[in-house]
Amino acid sequence: MTDLLKLSGVHTNIGRYHILQGIDLAVPQGQVTMLLGRNGAGKTTTLRTIMGLWQASSGEITFGSERIESRATPDIARLGVGYVPESMAVFSDLTVKENLVLAARDGPLDDTQLDWIFGFFPALRRFWLSRAGSLSGGQKQMLSIARAIIEPRKLLLIDEPTKGLAPAIVMALIECLKEIKRKGATILLVEQNFFAARELGDSVLVMDNGTIVHRGEMADLAADVPLQERLLGLSLEAHQ
Amino acid sequence: MMILSGDPPRSRVLTLVLVVIILALAATPFLFPGAKALNVAAKICVFAALVASYDLLLGYTGSVSFAHTMFYGIGSYAIAIALYGMGPNWAAVATGIVVGLPLAALLALAIGLFSLRVAAIFFAMITLAVASAFQVLASQLSWLTGGEDGRSFQLPELLRPGTVLISKNMFGFEINGRILTFYLVFAVSAMMILALLRVVNSPFGRVLQAIRENRFRAEALGFRTVFHLTYANCLAALVAAGAGVLNALWLRYAGPDTSLSFSIMLDILLMVVIGGMGTIYGAIIGATIFILAQNYLQSLMGVASKAASEAGLPLLPGLLHPDRWLLWLGLLFIASVYFFPSGVVGRLRHGGGDKGVGTSH
Amino acid sequence: MTELAASDPLPKPKRDIAPILLPIALALLMIPLIGSTSSWLTLTAASLAMGMMIFIMASGLTLVFGLMDVLNFGHGAFIAVGAYIATLVFAPFAASVQADSLLVNLAVLAPAALLSMAVSGALGLVVERVLILPVYGQHLKQILMTTGGLIVAEQTLYALWGPQIIPMPLPASLRGSFILGDVAIAKYRVLAMFIGLAVFIAIQLVLNRTKLGLLIRAGVENREMVEALGYRIRRLFLGVFMTGSALAGLGGVMWALYREQVHASMSDELTVLIFVVVIIGGLGSIGGCFIGAILVAMVANYGGFLVPKLALVSNILLMVAILMWRPRGLYAVTSR
Amino acid sequence: MTLSLETRDLTIRFGGHVAVNNVSCTFRPGELTAIVGPNGAGKTTYFNLISGQLRASSGSILFDGTDITLQSAPLRTRAGLGRAFQLTNLFPNLTVEENVRLAVQAASGTHYDMLRPWMVRRDLVARADAILDQVALGNRRSVAATTLSHGDQRKLEVALMIALEPKVFMFDEPTAGMSIDEVPVVLNLIAQLKQDKSKIILLVEHKMDVVRSLADRIIVLHNGQLVADGQPAEVIASPVVQEAYLGVAPKSAA
């Protein structure tokens, strides 16, 4: 299997902070790669660095056959990378429709694609002409994801999509992401919700203090409770 | 050290330059005879104080005000109107001060409470708008201000040039009322600058710097930053009005061009940036450099312009004309903000081997 | 494109119409105060015309601030440059300007306005690259740099054209008034109103109906995300900056014709006026800017008629009153 | 009367999103309460509501018998609510000592003293130096705060709060982003502060080991709601925490 995205020796400094301290990772084509780790471990910074929103101070980032570590964000996006930030970043002053019109960069909205998205997120059809700012948190998250998949992208970078969402919505999201994966997308997904991670992930990377501290198959990690506890700092005592 | 409030220049070169400037100013009546030199020296004193008060705002709180000449003008006009209306006596001088200074402070209080709550950019725009309205007001209320002509007035007997205090045959120099006025200007300006130095190095002054650095955190420490900024604004206005009083006393005149115009505001901005923001000492350096240049380089420009026009060069005579002085200042201003943001004092301190930031021990 | 009927009621946000009602209420309130209906109509027309011109000049400033968080203290320079450039066209064609034919007049006026817009737009390009690019995100330095730019531009105008006031006569066919009963409305004001309204509608259409407009509105809110969707926002910004500068140039020409003179210091005077307008409107809001411009013009015209002395400080009083009501202006832009 | 801090039905909405939803909770002196919950649960927002950086949409906050819901942040700080921030929040170009001195000065009520240079206030200087020694930053006192390492900046952040001499200490992830060897210094400091039984200590923390070692009580926020409150052992073991922390239950995902 080929790797769609590869980072080697990536360091990122933000101001005086040395956040990423040598990241090596690979995202295989057609898989969902989970990026786990506790708060402040550098997960969001990793995604932002890939996206070019923060400049890597050293190291190489390869997307397909292109080196992208010193490219500008719009150019990286145009290579086929979709980004769903942690803050969702929907344009709250624009309607749902307008948000999606902007996201469909190269032409008018594609009806079949749209119907497919509405299948997962009926709320978006319902609030089609409402300001995105008036949506609930879960609906904003759906819009944010819809924006990233309205046109086929080669790679999706998704940052904690289930954060702060009610369980039912989390389920819908998981289903949607599975479907996107079936359609052949490659996803790098930051997640703190371990069950969501277990449901979706093929392979897993765990970060701490700006480096990758574990890499392996999701299934292996899911089966190894002591390892989970050691890596994620979570207690699973109640399940024992 | 206490007179400098524990904040010495912290650079040998800077100390030397400051000492030379101050000694030269103090000895101007004896070293450089002639009305022009004395005028230049007095103007340096007045502007050093005015710029230092502006530095309290710009350098220590990080707020850009365009209303500083308004306060300067209030001081100038107050004393001018009082002396014009009440005649050349000391009661008029006192009235001008007692009315002008509080008026300036009150106006600063109003502007501060009104606009310092929100972003710094609002403050800049609002002060610009208020200052321009004031300027229009001053030129329209001509029964009070003399309109575009301004107000000329007589000084009290003691301060007039004709009053000889110590005749020439005593020391070989004549000490007259004019020279006494100069020393009055010199002493009051020096006092105001020392007072400002005291303020910026007081616990209060440290809070101002804290607000400049991180207003959110200053609030979280329990400082009500709007009040601190407003006090600073009032203090700056008071000193500016004080400088305005001195300016009017020296010129025996107050008018829109000498005390209110927008170009004075730009001069102040330039002086504070050239001298070095957030240092107070920068005001002395900036004022000295700027006013010397203004008085001596401007005539040089005239010569160059004439030469260029005789040589038949296109455009150049117009650009070098002494009236285009501001054009070059503007370019200099942009260049100094861009390449030289810490000003002369910052450069001297940095080059002077001082590694500490803020106050050293 | 799919146009889907909403099956459920949409949670429409309440439209904030209080600011829109403000100028209407003010105008109605003035009817009894002014007494004569014809004077009121004349003054109202004058206010609208003046307001439109101010809006044209201020719109670029507020848009640039909203989009890129840059406050250009030198915006007034574009206005003056626009006016001066127009004199270049007017002077050699003085005869055509004075010809009593609308077509002949317009044949001079239109190219003059276009040239002014082109030159001030080009100047905008230079200013953005040279003065603003190095100081993005630093308000203090932005204020200082652009103030410096204003001085330089103004002084250059003095150097090139001299300190004297240059007359800028209205073309012959635009002089005089339309008389409707006992109401006289100056022809030029009607034209100014027409152009101003056209510019406002054009801006609104672009912002609301085109993808470019969506991009600008989205960029005002979240620049990073627009980039992450693959749009090069730097170019977009430069385009907006140049458009804003060009509009300022157009406003300059119109203002010069309104005053029938050009002077380098007009940039100072107008800088203050447009600042008041964008503060009142809410920094970054086009709609607020439009209402703010009309309000400022109304206060100036009605105030000048009722209490001439007050006219000097009327702008400041208006600003104080509005900010007491809404401390961030009529329409506060959400993201800042 | 003993010190008390209470939130009643505290709620804040951002647009359609309810970030903190009807949280009622009373904090008692001598008790270290850890506030836990997954990312986005509303912990920091809850802190911001208590310390006054945000204004509640509804509900109230009572501190020491007074309703402080509408008070500004500076007034709450003066009343005794001390806060250390999650993202380091200092005066970057002032020296380390000046940073602390400002907090000491605020605590001493010296706000508008402008006639004396600061060095004359030896009391302020001495107290600032003592606190710097306490957090092991004494040797860095005259460098600019911005030049400190991340861990040292966190310590300085805590020093500022100690200098305020608050009645309530609010720590927002005090060890976030610290290297392993720096963590114990901060934890020891918190343990020391715990000795004073008259203070209320609130701690937002992700690391369960830290919570377990320090907390007397845990409250759990999830989607803005208070879902558990009690002894550390029982709260950590409760299913609701498992769900909040680890996501939807496995059977529903199947």
JSON list of N, CA and C in Angstrom, two decimals, chain C residues 176-219:
[
{"chain": "C", "resi": 176, "resn": "GLY", "atom": "N", "xyz": [-27.45, 74.29, -11.88]},
{"chain": "C", "resi": 176, "resn": "GLY", "atom": "CA", "xyz": [-28.86, 74.60, -11.73]},
{"chain": "C", "resi": 176, "resn": "GLY", "atom": "C", "xyz": [-29.62, 73.48, -11.06]},
{"chain": "C", "resi": 177, "resn": "SER", "atom": "N", "xyz": [-30.92, 73.67, -10.97]},
{"chain": "C", "resi": 177, "resn": "SER", "atom": "CA", "xyz": [-31.73, 72.74, -10.19]},
{"chain": "C", "resi": 177, "resn": "SER", "atom": "C", "xyz": [-32.91, 72.26, -11.00]},
{"chain": "C", "resi": 178, "resn": "PHE", "atom": "N", "xyz": [-33.40, 71.12, -10.57]},
{"chain": "C", "resi": 178, "resn": "PHE", "atom": "CA", "xyz": [-34.71, 70.69, -11.02]},
{"chain": "C", "resi": 178, "resn": "PHE", "atom": "C", "xyz": [-35.72, 71.38, -10.12]},
{"chain": "C", "resi": 179, "resn": "ILE", "atom": "N", "xyz": [-36.72, 72.01, -10.71]},
{"chain": "C", "resi": 179, "resn": "ILE", "atom": "CA", "xyz": [-37.73, 72.68, -9.91]},
{"chain": "C", "resi": 179, "resn": "ILE", "atom": "C", "xyz": [-39.02, 71.85, -9.96]},
{"chain": "C", "resi": 180, "resn": "LEU", "atom": "N", "xyz": [-39.44, 71.42, -8.81]},
{"chain": "C", "resi": 180, "resn": "LEU", "atom": "CA", "xyz": [-40.70, 70.68, -8.74]},
{"chain": "C", "resi": 180, "resn": "LEU", "atom": "C", "xyz": [-41.60, 71.47, -7.79]},
{"chain": "C", "resi": 181, "resn": "GLY", "atom": "N", "xyz": [-42.52, 72.19, -8.37]},
{"chain": "C", "resi": 181, "resn": "GLY", "atom": "CA", "xyz": [-43.34, 73.07, -7.54]},
{"chain": "C", "resi": 181, "resn": "GLY", "atom": "C", "xyz": [-42.44, 74.10, -6.88]},
{"chain": "C", "resi": 182, "resn": "ASP", "atom": "N", "xyz": [-42.47, 74.17, -5.55]},
{"chain": "C", "resi": 182, "resn": "ASP", "atom": "CA", "xyz": [-41.58, 75.15, -4.90]},
{"chain": "C", "resi": 182, "resn": "ASP", "atom": "C", "xyz": [-40.35, 74.49, -4.32]},
{"chain": "C", "resi": 183, "resn": "VAL", "atom": "N", "xyz": [-40.08, 73.26, -4.78]},
{"chain": "C", "resi": 183, "resn": "VAL", "atom": "CA", "xyz": [-38.89, 72.57, -4.29]},
{"chain": "C", "resi": 183, "resn": "VAL", "atom": "C", "xyz": [-37.81, 72.62, -5.37]},
{"chain": "C", "resi": 184, "resn": "ALA", "atom": "N", "xyz": [-36.60, 73.03, -4.94]},
{"chain": "C", "resi": 184, "resn": "ALA", "atom": "CA", "xyz": [-35.49, 73.07, -5.88]},
{"chain": "C", "resi": 184, "resn": "ALA", "atom": "C", "xyz": [-34.45, 72.04, -5.45]},
{"chain": "C", "resi": 185, "resn": "ILE", "atom": "N", "xyz": [-34.14, 71.15, -6.39]},
{"chain": "C", "resi": 185, "resn": "ILE", "atom": "CA", "xyz": [-33.11, 70.15, -6.06]},
{"chain": "C", "resi": 185, "resn": "ILE", "atom": "C", "xyz": [-32.01, 70.26, -7.11]},
{"chain": "C", "resi": 186, "resn": "ALA", "atom": "N", "xyz": [-30.80, 70.55, -6.62]},
{"chain": "C", "resi": 186, "resn": "ALA", "atom": "CA", "xyz": [-29.70, 70.76, -7.55]},
{"chain": "C", "resi": 186, "resn": "ALA", "atom": "C", "xyz": [-29.47, 69.51, -8.40]},
{"chain": "C", "resi": 187, "resn": "LYS", "atom": "N", "xyz": [-29.23, 69.76, -9.70]},
{"chain": "C", "resi": 187, "resn": "LYS", "atom": "CA", "xyz": [-29.08, 68.65, -10.64]},
{"chain": "C", "resi": 187, "resn": "LYS", "atom": "C", "xyz": [-27.92, 67.74, -10.24]},
{"chain": "C", "resi": 188, "resn": "TYR", "atom": "N", "xyz": [-26.82, 68.40, -9.83]},
{"chain": "C", "resi": 188, "resn": "TYR", "atom": "CA", "xyz": [-25.64, 67.60, -9.51]},
{"chain": "C", "resi": 188, "resn": "TYR", "atom": "C", "xyz": [-25.92, 66.66, -8.34]},
{"chain": "C", "resi": 189, "resn": "ARG", "atom": "N", "xyz": [-26.74, 67.15, -7.40]},
{"chain": "C", "resi": 189, "resn": "ARG", "atom": "CA", "xyz": [-27.06, 66.30, -6.26]},
{"chain": "C", "resi": 189, "resn": "ARG", "atom": "C", "xyz": [-27.82, 65.06, -6.69]},
{"chain": "C", "resi": 190, "resn": "VAL", "atom": "N", "xyz": [-28.69, 65.24, -7.66]},
{"chain": "C", "resi": 190, "resn": "VAL", "atom": "CA", "xyz": [-29.44, 64.09, -8.16]},
{"chain": "C", "resi": 190, "resn": "VAL", "atom": "C", "xyz": [-28.46, 63.08, -8.78]},
{"chain": "C", "resi": 191, "resn": "LEU", "atom": "N", "xyz": [-27.50, 63.62, -9.54]},
{"chain": "C", "resi": 191, "resn": "LEU", "atom": "CA", "xyz": [-26.50, 62.74, -10.14]},
{"chain": "C", "resi": 191, "resn": "LEU", "atom": "C", "xyz": [-25.71, 62.01, -9.06]},
{"chain": "C", "resi": 192, "resn": "ALA", "atom": "N", "xyz": [-25.28, 62.78, -8.03]},
{"chain": "C", "resi": 192, "resn": "ALA", "atom": "CA", "xyz": [-24.49, 62.19, -6.95]},
{"chain": "C", "resi": 192, "resn": "ALA", "atom": "C", "xyz": [-25.27, 61.09, -6.25]},
{"chain": "C", "resi": 193, "resn": "MET", "atom": "N", "xyz": [-26.56, 61.37, -6.01]},
{"chain": "C", "resi": 193, "resn": "MET", "atom": "CA", "xyz": [-27.41, 60.38, -5.36]},
{"chain": "C", "resi": 193, "resn": "MET", "atom": "C", "xyz": [-27.47, 59.12, -6.21]},
{"chain": "C", "resi": 194, "resn": "PHE", "atom": "N", "xyz": [-27.62, 59.35, -7.51]},
{"chain": "C", "resi": 194, "resn": "PHE", "atom": "CA", "xyz": [-27.76, 58.24, -8.44]},
{"chain": "C", "resi": 194, "resn": "PHE", "atom": "C", "xyz": [-26.48, 57.38, -8.43]},
{"chain": "C", "resi": 195, "resn": "ILE", "atom": "N", "xyz": [-25.34, 58.06, -8.54]},
{"chain": "C", "resi": 195, "resn": "ILE", "atom": "CA", "xyz": [-24.08, 57.30, -8.57]},
{"chain": "C", "resi": 195, "resn": "ILE", "atom": "C", "xyz": [-23.86, 56.58, -7.24]},
{"chain": "C", "resi": 196, "resn": "GLY", "atom": "N", "xyz": [-24.10, 57.30, -6.14]},
{"chain": "C", "resi": 196, "resn": "GLY", "atom": "CA", "xyz": [-23.89, 56.70, -4.82]},
{"chain": "C", "resi": 196, "resn": "GLY", "atom": "C", "xyz": [-24.74, 55.47, -4.62]},
{"chain": "C", "resi": 197, "resn": "LEU", "atom": "N", "xyz": [-26.00, 55.60, -5.00]},
{"chain": "C", "resi": 197, "resn": "LEU", "atom": "CA", "xyz": [-26.90, 54.47, -4.85]},
{"chain": "C", "resi": 197, "resn": "LEU", "atom": "C", "xyz": [-26.44, 53.32, -5.73]},
{"chain": "C", "resi": 198, "resn": "ALA", "atom": "N", "xyz": [-26.00, 53.66, -6.94]},
{"chain": "C", "resi": 198, "resn": "ALA", "atom": "CA", "xyz": [-25.52, 52.61, -7.85]},
{"chain": "C", "resi": 198, "resn": "ALA", "atom": "C", "xyz": [-24.33, 51.89, -7.23]},
{"chain": "C", "resi": 199, "resn": "VAL", "atom": "N", "xyz": [-23.40, 52.65, -6.64]},
{"chain": "C", "resi": 199, "resn": "VAL", "atom": "CA", "xyz": [-22.23, 52.02, -6.03]},
{"chain": "C", "resi": 199, "resn": "VAL", "atom": "C", "xyz": [-22.66, 51.13, -4.87]},
{"chain": "C", "resi": 200, "resn": "PHE", "atom": "N", "xyz": [-23.58, 51.64, -4.05]},
{"chain": "C", "resi": 200, "resn": "PHE", "atom": "CA", "xyz": [-24.03, 50.86, -2.90]},
{"chain": "C", "resi": 200, "resn": "PHE", "atom": "C", "xyz": [-24.68, 49.56, -3.36]},
{"chain": "C", "resi": 201, "resn": "ILE", "atom": "N", "xyz": [-25.56, 49.68, -4.36]},
{"chain": "C", "resi": 201, "resn": "ILE", "atom": "CA", "xyz": [-26.24, 48.48, -4.85]},
{"chain": "C", "resi": 201, "resn": "ILE", "atom": "C", "xyz": [-25.23, 47.52, -5.47]},
{"chain": "C", "resi": 202, "resn": "ALA", "atom": "N", "xyz": [-24.28, 48.08, -6.21]},
{"chain": "C", "resi": 202, "resn": "ALA", "atom": "CA", "xyz": [-23.27, 47.22, -6.82]},
{"chain": "C", "resi": 202, "resn": "ALA", "atom": "C", "xyz": [-22.48, 46.48, -5.75]},
{"chain": "C", "resi": 203, "resn": "ILE", "atom": "N", "xyz": [-22.08, 47.20, -4.71]},
{"chain": "C", "resi": 203, "resn": "ILE", "atom": "CA", "xyz": [-21.32, 46.54, -3.64]},
{"chain": "C", "resi": 203, "resn": "ILE", "atom": "C", "xyz": [-22.16, 45.45, -3.00]},
{"chain": "C", "resi": 204, "resn": "GLN", "atom": "N", "xyz": [-23.42, 45.78, -2.72]},
{"chain": "C", "resi": 204, "resn": "GLN", "atom": "CA", "xyz": [-24.30, 44.80, -2.09]},
{"chain": "C", "resi": 204, "resn": "GLN", "atom": "C", "xyz": [-24.49, 43.57, -2.98]},
{"chain": "C", "resi": 205, "resn": "LEU", "atom": "N", "xyz": [-24.67, 43.82, -4.29]},
{"chain": "C", "resi": 205, "resn": "LEU", "atom": "CA", "xyz": [-24.87, 42.70, -5.21]},
{"chain": "C", "resi": 205, "resn": "LEU", "atom": "C", "xyz": [-23.63, 41.82, -5.24]},
{"chain": "C", "resi": 206, "resn": "VAL", "atom": "N", "xyz": [-22.49, 42.48, -5.35]},
{"chain": "C", "resi": 206, "resn": "VAL", "atom": "CA", "xyz": [-21.25, 41.69, -5.40]},
{"chain": "C", "resi": 206, "resn": "VAL", "atom": "C", "xyz": [-21.09, 40.89, -4.12]},
{"chain": "C", "resi": 207, "resn": "LEU", "atom": "N", "xyz": [-21.33, 41.54, -2.99]},
{"chain": "C", "resi": 207, "resn": "LEU", "atom": "CA", "xyz": [-21.11, 40.85, -1.71]},
{"chain": "C", "resi": 207, "resn": "LEU", "atom": "C", "xyz": [-22.10, 39.71, -1.51]},
{"chain": "C", "resi": 208, "resn": "ASN", "atom": "N", "xyz": [-23.33, 39.89, -1.96]},
{"chain": "C", "resi": 208, "resn": "ASN", "atom": "CA", "xyz": [-24.36, 38.91, -1.63]},
{"chain": "C", "resi": 208, "resn": "ASN", "atom": "C", "xyz": [-24.67, 37.94, -2.74]},
{"chain": "C", "resi": 209, "resn": "ARG", "atom": "N", "xyz": [-24.40, 38.31, -3.98]},
{"chain": "C", "resi": 209, "resn": "ARG", "atom": "CA", "xyz": [-24.84, 37.48, -5.09]},
{"chain": "C", "resi": 209, "resn": "ARG", "atom": "C", "xyz": [-23.70, 36.81, -5.84]},
{"chain": "C", "resi": 210, "resn": "THR", "atom": "N", "xyz": [-22.49, 37.16, -5.57]},
{"chain": "C", "resi": 210, "resn": "THR", "atom": "CA", "xyz": [-21.41, 36.53, -6.34]},
{"chain": "C", "resi": 210, "resn": "THR", "atom": "C", "xyz": [-20.51, 35.72, -5.43]},
{"chain": "C", "resi": 211, "resn": "LYS", "atom": "N", "xyz": [-19.80, 34.81, -6.02]},
{"chain": "C", "resi": 211, "resn": "LYS", "atom": "CA", "xyz": [-18.88, 34.01, -5.25]},
{"chain": "C", "resi": 211, "resn": "LYS", "atom": "C", "xyz": [-17.76, 34.88, -4.67]},
{"chain": "C", "resi": 212, "resn": "LEU", "atom": "N", "xyz": [-17.38, 35.89, -5.45]},
{"chain": "C", "resi": 212, "resn": "LEU", "atom": "CA", "xyz": [-16.36, 36.82, -4.96]},
{"chain": "C", "resi": 212, "resn": "LEU", "atom": "C", "xyz": [-16.82, 37.47, -3.67]},
{"chain": "C", "resi": 213, "resn": "GLY", "atom": "N", "xyz": [-18.10, 37.88, -3.67]},
{"chain": "C", "resi": 213, "resn": "GLY", "atom": "CA", "xyz": [-18.65, 38.51, -2.48]},
{"chain": "C", "resi": 213, "resn": "GLY", "atom": "C", "xyz": [-18.69, 37.55, -1.31]},
{"chain": "C", "resi": 214, "resn": "LEU", "atom": "N", "xyz": [-19.08, 36.30, -1.60]},
{"chain": "C", "resi": 214, "resn": "LEU", "atom": "CA", "xyz": [-19.08, 35.30, -0.53]},
{"chain": "C", "resi": 214, "resn": "LEU", "atom": "C", "xyz": [-17.69, 35.17, 0.06]},
{"chain": "C", "resi": 215, "resn": "LEU", "atom": "N", "xyz": [-16.70, 35.16, -0.83]},
{"chain": "C", "resi": 215, "resn": "LEU", "atom": "CA", "xyz": [-15.32, 35.03, -0.37]},
{"chain": "C", "resi": 215, "resn": "LEU", "atom": "C", "xyz": [-14.93, 36.19, 0.53]},
{"chain": "C", "resi": 216, "resn": "ILE", "atom": "N", "xyz": [-15.33, 37.39, 0.13]},
{"chain": "C", "resi": 216, "resn": "ILE", "atom": "CA", "xyz": [-14.98, 38.56, 0.94]},
{"chain": "C", "resi": 216, "resn": "ILE", "atom": "C", "xyz": [-15.65, 38.47, 2.30]},
{"chain": "C", "resi": 217, "resn": "ARG", "atom": "N", "xyz": [-16.95, 38.12, 2.28]},
{"chain": "C", "resi": 217, "resn": "ARG", "atom": "CA", "xyz": [-17.65, 38.05, 3.57]},
{"chain": "C", "resi": 217, "resn": "ARG", "atom": "C", "xyz": [-17.06, 36.94, 4.44]},
{"chain": "C", "resi": 218, "resn": "ALA", "atom": "N", "xyz": [-16.75, 35.81, 3.80]},
{"chain": "C", "resi": 218, "resn": "ALA", "atom": "CA", "xyz": [-16.15, 34.72, 4.56]},
{"chain": "C", "resi": 218, "resn": "ALA", "atom": "C", "xyz": [-14.78, 35.13, 5.09]},
{"chain": "C", "resi": 219, "resn": "GLY", "atom": "N", "xyz": [-14.04, 35.86, 4.26]},
{"chain": "C", "resi": 219, "resn": "GLY", "atom": "CA", "xyz": [-12.70, 36.29, 4.66]},
{"chain": "C", "resi": 219, "resn": "GLY", "atom": "C", "xyz": [-12.73, 37.25, 5.84]}
]
